[in-house]
Coordinates of C-alpha atoms in Angstrom, one line a residue:
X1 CA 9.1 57.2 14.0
X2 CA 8.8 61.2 13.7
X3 CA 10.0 61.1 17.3
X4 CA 13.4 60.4 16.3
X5 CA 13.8 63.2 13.6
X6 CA 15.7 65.2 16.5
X7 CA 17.7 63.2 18.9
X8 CA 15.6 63.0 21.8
X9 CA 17.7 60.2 24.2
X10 CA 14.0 59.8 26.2
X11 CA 12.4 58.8 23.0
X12 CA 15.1 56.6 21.7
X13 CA 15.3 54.6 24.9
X14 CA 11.1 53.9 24.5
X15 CA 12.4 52.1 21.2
X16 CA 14.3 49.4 23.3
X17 CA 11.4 47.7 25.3
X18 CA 14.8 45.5 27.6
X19 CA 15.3 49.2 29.1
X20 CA 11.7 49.1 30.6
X21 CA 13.1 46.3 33.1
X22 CA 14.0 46.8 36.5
X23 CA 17.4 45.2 38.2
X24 CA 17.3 44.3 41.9
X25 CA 14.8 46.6 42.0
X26 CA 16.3 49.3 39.8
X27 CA 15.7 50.4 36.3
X28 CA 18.7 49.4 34.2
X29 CA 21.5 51.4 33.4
X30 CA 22.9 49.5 30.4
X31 CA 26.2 50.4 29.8
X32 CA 28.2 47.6 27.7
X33 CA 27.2 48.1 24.7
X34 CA 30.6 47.4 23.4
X35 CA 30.2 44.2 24.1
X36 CA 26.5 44.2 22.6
X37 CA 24.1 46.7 22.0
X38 CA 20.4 46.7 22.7
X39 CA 18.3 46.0 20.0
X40 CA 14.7 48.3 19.0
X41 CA 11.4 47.5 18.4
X42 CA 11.7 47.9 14.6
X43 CA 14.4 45.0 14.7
X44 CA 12.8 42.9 17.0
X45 CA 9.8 43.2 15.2
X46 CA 11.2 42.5 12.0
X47 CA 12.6 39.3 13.0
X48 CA 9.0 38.1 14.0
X49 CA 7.4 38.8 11.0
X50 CA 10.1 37.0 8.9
X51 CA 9.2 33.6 10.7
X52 CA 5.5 34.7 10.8
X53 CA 4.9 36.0 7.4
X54 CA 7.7 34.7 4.5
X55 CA 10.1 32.4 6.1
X56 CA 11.8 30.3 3.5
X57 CA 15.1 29.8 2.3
X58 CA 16.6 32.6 -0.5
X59 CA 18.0 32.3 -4.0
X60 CA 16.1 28.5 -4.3
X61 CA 12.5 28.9 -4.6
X62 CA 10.3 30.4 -7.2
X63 CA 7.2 30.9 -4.9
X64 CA 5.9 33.6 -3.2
X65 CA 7.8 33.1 0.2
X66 CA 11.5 32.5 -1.7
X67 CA 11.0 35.3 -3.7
X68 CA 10.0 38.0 -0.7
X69 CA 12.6 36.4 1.1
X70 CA 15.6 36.4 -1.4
X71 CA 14.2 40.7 -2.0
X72 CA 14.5 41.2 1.4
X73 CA 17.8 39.7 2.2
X74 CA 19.1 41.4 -0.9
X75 CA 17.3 44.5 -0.5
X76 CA 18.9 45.0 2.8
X77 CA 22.4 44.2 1.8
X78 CA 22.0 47.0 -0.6
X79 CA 20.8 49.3 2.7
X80 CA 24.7 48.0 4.7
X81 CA 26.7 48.6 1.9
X82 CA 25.6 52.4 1.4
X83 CA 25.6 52.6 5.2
X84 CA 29.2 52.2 4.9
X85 CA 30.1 54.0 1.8
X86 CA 30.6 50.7 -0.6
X87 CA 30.8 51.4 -4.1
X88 CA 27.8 48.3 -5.0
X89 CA 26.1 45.9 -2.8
X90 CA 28.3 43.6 -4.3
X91 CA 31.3 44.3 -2.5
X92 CA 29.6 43.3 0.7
X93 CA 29.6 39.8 2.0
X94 CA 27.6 38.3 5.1
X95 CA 28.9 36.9 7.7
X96 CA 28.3 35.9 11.3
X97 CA 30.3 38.8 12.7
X98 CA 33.1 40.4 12.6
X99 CA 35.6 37.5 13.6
X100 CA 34.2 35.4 10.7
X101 CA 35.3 38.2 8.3
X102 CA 38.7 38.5 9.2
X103 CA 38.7 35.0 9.1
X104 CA 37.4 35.1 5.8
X105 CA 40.0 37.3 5.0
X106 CA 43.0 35.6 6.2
X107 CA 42.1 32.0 5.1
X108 CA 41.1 33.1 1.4
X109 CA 43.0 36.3 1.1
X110 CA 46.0 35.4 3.2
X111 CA 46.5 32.0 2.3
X112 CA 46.7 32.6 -1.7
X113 CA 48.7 35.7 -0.9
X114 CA 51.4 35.6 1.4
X115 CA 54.7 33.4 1.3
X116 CA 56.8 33.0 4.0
X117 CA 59.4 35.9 5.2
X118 CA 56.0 37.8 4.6
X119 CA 55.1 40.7 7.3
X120 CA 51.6 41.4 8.7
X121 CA 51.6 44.6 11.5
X122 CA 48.8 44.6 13.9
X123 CA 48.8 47.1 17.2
X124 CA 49.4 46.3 20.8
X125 CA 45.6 47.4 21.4
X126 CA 43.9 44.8 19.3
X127 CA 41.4 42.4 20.2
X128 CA 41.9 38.8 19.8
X129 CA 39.4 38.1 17.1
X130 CA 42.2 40.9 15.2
X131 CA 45.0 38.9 16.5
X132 CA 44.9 34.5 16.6
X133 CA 43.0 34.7 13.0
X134 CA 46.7 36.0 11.7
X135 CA 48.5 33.8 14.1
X136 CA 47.2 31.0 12.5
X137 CA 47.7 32.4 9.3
X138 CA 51.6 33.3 10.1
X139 CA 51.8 29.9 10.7
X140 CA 50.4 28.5 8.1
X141 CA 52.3 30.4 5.4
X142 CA 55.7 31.0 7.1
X143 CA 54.9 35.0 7.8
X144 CA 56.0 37.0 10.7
X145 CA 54.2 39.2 12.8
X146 CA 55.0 42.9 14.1
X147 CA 53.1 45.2 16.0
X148 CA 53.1 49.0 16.5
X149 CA 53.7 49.9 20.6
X150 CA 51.3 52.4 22.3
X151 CA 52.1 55.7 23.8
X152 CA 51.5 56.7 27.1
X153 CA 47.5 57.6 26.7
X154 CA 47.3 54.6 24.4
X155 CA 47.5 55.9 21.0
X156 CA 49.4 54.6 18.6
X157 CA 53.4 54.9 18.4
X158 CA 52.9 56.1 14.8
X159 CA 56.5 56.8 15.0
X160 CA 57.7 53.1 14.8
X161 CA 55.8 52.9 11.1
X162 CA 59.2 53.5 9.2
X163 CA 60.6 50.7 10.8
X164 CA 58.0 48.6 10.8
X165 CA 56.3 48.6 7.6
X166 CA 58.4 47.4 5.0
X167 CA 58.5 46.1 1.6
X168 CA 57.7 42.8 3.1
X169 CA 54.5 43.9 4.9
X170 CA 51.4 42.5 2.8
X171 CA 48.7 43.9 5.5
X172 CA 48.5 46.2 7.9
X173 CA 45.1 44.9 10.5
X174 CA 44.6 47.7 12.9
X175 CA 41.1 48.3 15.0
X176 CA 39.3 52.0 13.9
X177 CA 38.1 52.3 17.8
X178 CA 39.7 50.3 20.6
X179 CA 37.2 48.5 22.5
X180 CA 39.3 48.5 25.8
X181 CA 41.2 52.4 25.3
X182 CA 38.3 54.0 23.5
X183 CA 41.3 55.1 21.3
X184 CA 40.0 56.1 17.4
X185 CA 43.1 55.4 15.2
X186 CA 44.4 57.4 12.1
X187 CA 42.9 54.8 10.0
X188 CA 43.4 56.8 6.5
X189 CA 46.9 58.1 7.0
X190 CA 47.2 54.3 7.7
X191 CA 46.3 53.1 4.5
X192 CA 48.2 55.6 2.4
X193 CA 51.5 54.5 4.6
X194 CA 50.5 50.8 3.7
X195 CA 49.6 51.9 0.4
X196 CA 53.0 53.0 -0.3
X197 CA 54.6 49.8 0.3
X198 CA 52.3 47.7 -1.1
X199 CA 50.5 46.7 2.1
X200 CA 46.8 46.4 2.1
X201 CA 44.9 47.9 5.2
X202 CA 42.1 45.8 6.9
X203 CA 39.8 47.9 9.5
X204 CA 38.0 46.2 12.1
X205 CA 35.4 48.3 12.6
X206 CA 33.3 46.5 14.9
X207 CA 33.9 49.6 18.0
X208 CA 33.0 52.0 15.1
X209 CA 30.8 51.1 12.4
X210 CA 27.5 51.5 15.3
X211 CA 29.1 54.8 16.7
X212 CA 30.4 57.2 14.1
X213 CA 30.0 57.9 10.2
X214 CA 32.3 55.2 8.2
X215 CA 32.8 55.6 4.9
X216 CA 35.3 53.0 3.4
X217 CA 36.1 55.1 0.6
X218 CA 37.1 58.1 2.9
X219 CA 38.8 55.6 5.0
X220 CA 41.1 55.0 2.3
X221 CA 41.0 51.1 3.3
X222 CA 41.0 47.5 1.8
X223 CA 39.1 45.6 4.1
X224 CA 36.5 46.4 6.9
X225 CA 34.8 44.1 9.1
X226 CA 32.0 44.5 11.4
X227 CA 29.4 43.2 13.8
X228 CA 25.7 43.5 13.5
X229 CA 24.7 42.8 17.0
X230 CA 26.8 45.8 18.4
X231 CA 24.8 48.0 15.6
X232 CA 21.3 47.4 17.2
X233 CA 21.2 44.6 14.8
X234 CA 20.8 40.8 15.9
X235 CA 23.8 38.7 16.7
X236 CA 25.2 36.0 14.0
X237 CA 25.2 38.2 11.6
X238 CA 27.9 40.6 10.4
X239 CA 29.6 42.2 7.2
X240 CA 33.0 41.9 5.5
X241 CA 33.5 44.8 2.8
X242 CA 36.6 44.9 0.2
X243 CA 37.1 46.1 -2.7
X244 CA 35.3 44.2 -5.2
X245 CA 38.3 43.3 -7.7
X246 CA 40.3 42.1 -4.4
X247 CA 37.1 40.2 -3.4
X248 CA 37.1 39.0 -6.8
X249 CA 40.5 37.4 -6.6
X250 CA 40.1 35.7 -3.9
X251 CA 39.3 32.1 -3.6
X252 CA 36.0 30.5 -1.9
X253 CA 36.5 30.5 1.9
X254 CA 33.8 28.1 2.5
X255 CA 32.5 25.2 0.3
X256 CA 29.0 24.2 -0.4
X257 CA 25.2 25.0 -1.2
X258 CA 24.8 28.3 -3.1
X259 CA 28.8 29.5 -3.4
X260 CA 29.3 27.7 -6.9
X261 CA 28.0 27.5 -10.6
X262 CA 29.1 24.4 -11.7
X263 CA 29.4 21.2 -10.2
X264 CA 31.4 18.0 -11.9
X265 CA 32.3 14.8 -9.7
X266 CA 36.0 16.0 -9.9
X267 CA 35.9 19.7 -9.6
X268 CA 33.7 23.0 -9.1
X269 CA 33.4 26.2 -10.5
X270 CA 32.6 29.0 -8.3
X271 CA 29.8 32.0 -7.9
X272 CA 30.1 35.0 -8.8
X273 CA 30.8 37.5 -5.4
X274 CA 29.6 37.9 -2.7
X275 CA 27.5 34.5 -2.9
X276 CA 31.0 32.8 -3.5
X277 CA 31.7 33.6 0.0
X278 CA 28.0 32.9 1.3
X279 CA 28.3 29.0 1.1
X280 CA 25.4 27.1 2.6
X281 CA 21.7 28.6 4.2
X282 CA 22.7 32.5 5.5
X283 CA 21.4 33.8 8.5
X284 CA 18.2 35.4 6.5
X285 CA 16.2 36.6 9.5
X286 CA 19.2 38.1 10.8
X287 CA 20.5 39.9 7.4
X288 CA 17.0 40.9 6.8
X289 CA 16.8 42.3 10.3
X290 CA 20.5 43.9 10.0
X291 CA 18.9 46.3 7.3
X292 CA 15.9 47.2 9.7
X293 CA 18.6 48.2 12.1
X294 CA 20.4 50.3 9.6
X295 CA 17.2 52.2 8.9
X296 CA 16.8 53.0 12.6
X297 CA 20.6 54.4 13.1
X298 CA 20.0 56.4 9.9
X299 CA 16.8 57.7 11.5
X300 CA 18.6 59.2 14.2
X301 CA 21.7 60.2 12.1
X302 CA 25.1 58.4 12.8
X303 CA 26.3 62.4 13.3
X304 CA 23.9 63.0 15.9
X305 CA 25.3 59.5 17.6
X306 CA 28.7 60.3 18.0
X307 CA 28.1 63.9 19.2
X308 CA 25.6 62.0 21.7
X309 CA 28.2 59.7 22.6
X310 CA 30.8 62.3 22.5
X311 CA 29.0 65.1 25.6
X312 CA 28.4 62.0 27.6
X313 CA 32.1 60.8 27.2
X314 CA 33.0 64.5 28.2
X315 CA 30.8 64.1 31.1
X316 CA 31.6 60.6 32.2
X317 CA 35.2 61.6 32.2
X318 CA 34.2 64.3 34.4
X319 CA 32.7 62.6 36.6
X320 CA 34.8 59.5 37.3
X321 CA 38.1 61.8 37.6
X322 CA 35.7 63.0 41.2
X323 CA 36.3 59.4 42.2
X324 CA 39.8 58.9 44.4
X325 CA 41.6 55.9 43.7
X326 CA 40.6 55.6 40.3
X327 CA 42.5 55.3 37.0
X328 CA 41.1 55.9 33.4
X329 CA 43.1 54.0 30.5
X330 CA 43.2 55.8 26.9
X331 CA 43.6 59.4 26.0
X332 CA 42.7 62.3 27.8
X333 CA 41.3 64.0 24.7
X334 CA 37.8 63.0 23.9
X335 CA 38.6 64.1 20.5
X336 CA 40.7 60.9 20.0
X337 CA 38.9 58.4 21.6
X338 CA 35.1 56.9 21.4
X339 CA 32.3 56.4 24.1
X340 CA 34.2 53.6 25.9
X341 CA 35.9 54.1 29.2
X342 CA 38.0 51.1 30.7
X343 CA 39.2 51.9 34.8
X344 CA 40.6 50.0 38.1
X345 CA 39.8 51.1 41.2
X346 CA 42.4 50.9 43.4
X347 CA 41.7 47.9 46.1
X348 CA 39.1 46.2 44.6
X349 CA 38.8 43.5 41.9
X350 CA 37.1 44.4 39.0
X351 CA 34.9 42.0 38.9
X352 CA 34.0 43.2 42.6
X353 CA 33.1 46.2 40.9
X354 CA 31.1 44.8 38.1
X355 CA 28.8 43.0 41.0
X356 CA 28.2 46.1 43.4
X357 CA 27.6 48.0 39.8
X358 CA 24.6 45.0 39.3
X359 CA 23.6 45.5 42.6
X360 CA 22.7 49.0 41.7
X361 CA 21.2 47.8 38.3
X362 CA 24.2 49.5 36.4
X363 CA 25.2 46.8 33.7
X364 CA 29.2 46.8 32.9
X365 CA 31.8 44.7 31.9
X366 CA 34.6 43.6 33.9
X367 CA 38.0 41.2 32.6
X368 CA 40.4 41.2 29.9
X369 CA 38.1 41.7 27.2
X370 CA 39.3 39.6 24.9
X371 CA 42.4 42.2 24.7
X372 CA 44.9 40.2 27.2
X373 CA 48.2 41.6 24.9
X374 CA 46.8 45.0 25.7
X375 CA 46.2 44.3 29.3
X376 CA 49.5 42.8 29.6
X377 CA 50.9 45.9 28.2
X378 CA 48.6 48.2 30.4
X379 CA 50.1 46.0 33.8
X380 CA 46.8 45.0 35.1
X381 CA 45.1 41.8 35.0
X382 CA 42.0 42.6 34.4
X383 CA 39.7 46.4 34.0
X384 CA 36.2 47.4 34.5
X385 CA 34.6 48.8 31.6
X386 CA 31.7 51.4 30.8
X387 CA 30.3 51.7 27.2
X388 CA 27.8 54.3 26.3
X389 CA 25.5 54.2 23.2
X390 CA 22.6 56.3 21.4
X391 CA 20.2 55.2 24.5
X392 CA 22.5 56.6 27.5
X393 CA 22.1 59.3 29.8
X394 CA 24.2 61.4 32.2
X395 CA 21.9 60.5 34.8
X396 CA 23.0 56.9 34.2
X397 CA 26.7 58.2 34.9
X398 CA 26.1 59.3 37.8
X399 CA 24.3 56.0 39.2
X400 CA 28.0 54.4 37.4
X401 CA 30.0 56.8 40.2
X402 CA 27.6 56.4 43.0
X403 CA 28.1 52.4 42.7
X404 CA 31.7 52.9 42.4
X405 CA 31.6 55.1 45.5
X406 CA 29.4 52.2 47.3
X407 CA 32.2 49.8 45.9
X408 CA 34.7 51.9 47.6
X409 CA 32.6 51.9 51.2
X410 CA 32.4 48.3 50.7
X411 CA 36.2 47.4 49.8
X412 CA 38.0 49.5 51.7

């Protein structure tokens, strides 16, 4: 793995044996990672040789198998939690992605916390796995909602936070990188405002954890949340981080196998954290797997990623502002916003777009994405969207404007 000591994007992309293919007779240009990143050899492999070599269940067995197993799945939940700056292993909890976490978070968190008249603030440019988990809870407990408005380029309306957050507010959920706007959020100044009324700050950090450096003690924050299988990880398998003496207050999300110590006929008593939120057989393969994926993004350098991701935002941006008809949603600076770019082009549908894009082999998404508040707020029904990751080139951008060109011939 030498090759990847300097960031060579020709070298990286022989890692991920899915870019080899061809679509309608074209190589693919993959560019949603948002929704899910491709996934390297070392990963890939890594989930073979758990069912080939060790597979068995963790924390049960004393033979060989167990044992290698339970090493490995702790092993690499030691790897995530200094990937994202946590203070022990301990303060990181598995789960099946980000959703579950916040989830996690508002059932056990929430639920033994707030009281109605309660406030929670969330932002106009969540997504809904950031917004129906405290719906429900709002309704559960008798709390209110609020959110902070966007500007114009769709950053936050950080001037609405004296109004907003109050002495009521018990957590402020915001998204570190929109996945429709691009937009990177003030995520520390954030938390001291929250801080200062007693609020705690979750951060979903699924658009950010695979992209930039995260650090949750720089971030200042409470919570963060995250998805492996946007990380070059597999899917159904994901993180929640807190600190570990809020984790340690909470009560047991889930009940079952492995989340207790004691067990009567009329009452439990519970593991110590994390396992008291790991209730029940974890995704092994995947955890294990998660760590291998870890070790490849640290391999390149999660610096090296985001200046990658940052010259071909700056080109894409370029490029795409050539094509007439065409609007661009987020900020114009590429300073504030990650490698996502969400457009309409003006007569066609986007999911017209999306399907001349395939034609040409050029993989993007196209609908709400799970952010219909923000699309509301944005006027549109629905936008075509182009994510770029640590396996992207420019020459890929330009196959993304010559389809929209063709899109053009073909709609107009």
């Amino acid at each position: 793995m030498s090759i990847l000591s300097q960031f060579d994007v020709l070298a990286i992309r022989r890692e991920f044996p899915i870019l080899q293919q061809e679509v309608n007779g074209k190589l693919v240009a993959f560019l949603d990672s948002a929704a899910s990143s491709q996934k390297p050899r070392q990963v890939i492999d890594c989930l073979e040789d758990f069912y080939r070599r060790y597979n068995a269940n963790v924390h049960r067995g004393i033979y060989k198998f167990s044992e290698e197993a339970t090493f490995a799945y702790e092993r690499s939940r030691g790897k995530v939690a200094r990937f994202i700056g946590a203070a022990s292993p301990r303060e990181l909890v598995f789960t099946r992605n980000a959703t579950e976490a916040v989830n996690l978070v508002a059932r056990a968190w929430g639920d033994a916390t707030l009281r109605p008249g309660d406030r929670i603030l969330l932002t106009l440019m969540e997504h809904h796995s950031n917004i129906v988990p405290w719906q429900m809870l709002a309704e559960r407990v008798g709390a209110k909602l609020d959110y902070l408005n966007l500007d114009s380029e769709g950053r936050l309306a950080l001037e609405e936070l004296d109004a907003k957050l109050t002495e009521r507010t018990r957590l402020v959920a915001v998204t570190h990188q929109s996945n429709v706007l691009g937009t990177i959020n003030p995520v520390t100044y954030l938390a001291r405002r929250a801080h200062a009324v007693g609020a705690k700050l979750l951060v979903d950090g699924a658009q950010s954890v695979p992209h930039m450096p995260v650090n949750v003690q720089e971030l200042e924050c409470d919570f963060l949340v995250f998805s492996g299988h946007k990380m070059c990880g597999p899917t159904g398998i994901g993180g929640l981080w807190a600190r570990r003496e809020i984790l340690e207050a909470m009560p047991p999300f889930l009940g079952g196998g492995s989340m207790i110590k004691v067990v009567e006929l009329d009452h439990s008593t519970y593991a110590d954290v994390p396992a008291r939120f790991e209730a029940g057989t974890p995704a092994i393969a995947e955890a294990i797997a998660l760590g291998e994926a870890v070790d490849f993004l640290n391999r390149v350098g999660m610096q090296a990623i985001r200046r990658h991701e940052l010259e071909l935002l700056g080109y894409a941006l370029g490029r795409l502002a050539e094509v007439s008809g065409l609007t661009i949603h987020g900020p114009h600076s590429t300073d504030q916003r990650g490698g996502v770019i969400s457009f309409t082009l003006a007569g066609v549908h986007p999911h017209d777009v999306a399907a001349v894009l395939d034609s040409e082999g050029v993989a993007v998404r196209a609908g709400h994405h799970c952010a219909q508040p923000l699309h509301r707020h944005l006027d549109v029904p629905a936008t075509t969207r182009a994510s770029f990751y640590i396996y992207n080139t420019a020459e890929e951008i330009d196959r993304l404007v010559a389809g929209l060109e063709k899109a053009k011939r073909l709609f107009a």
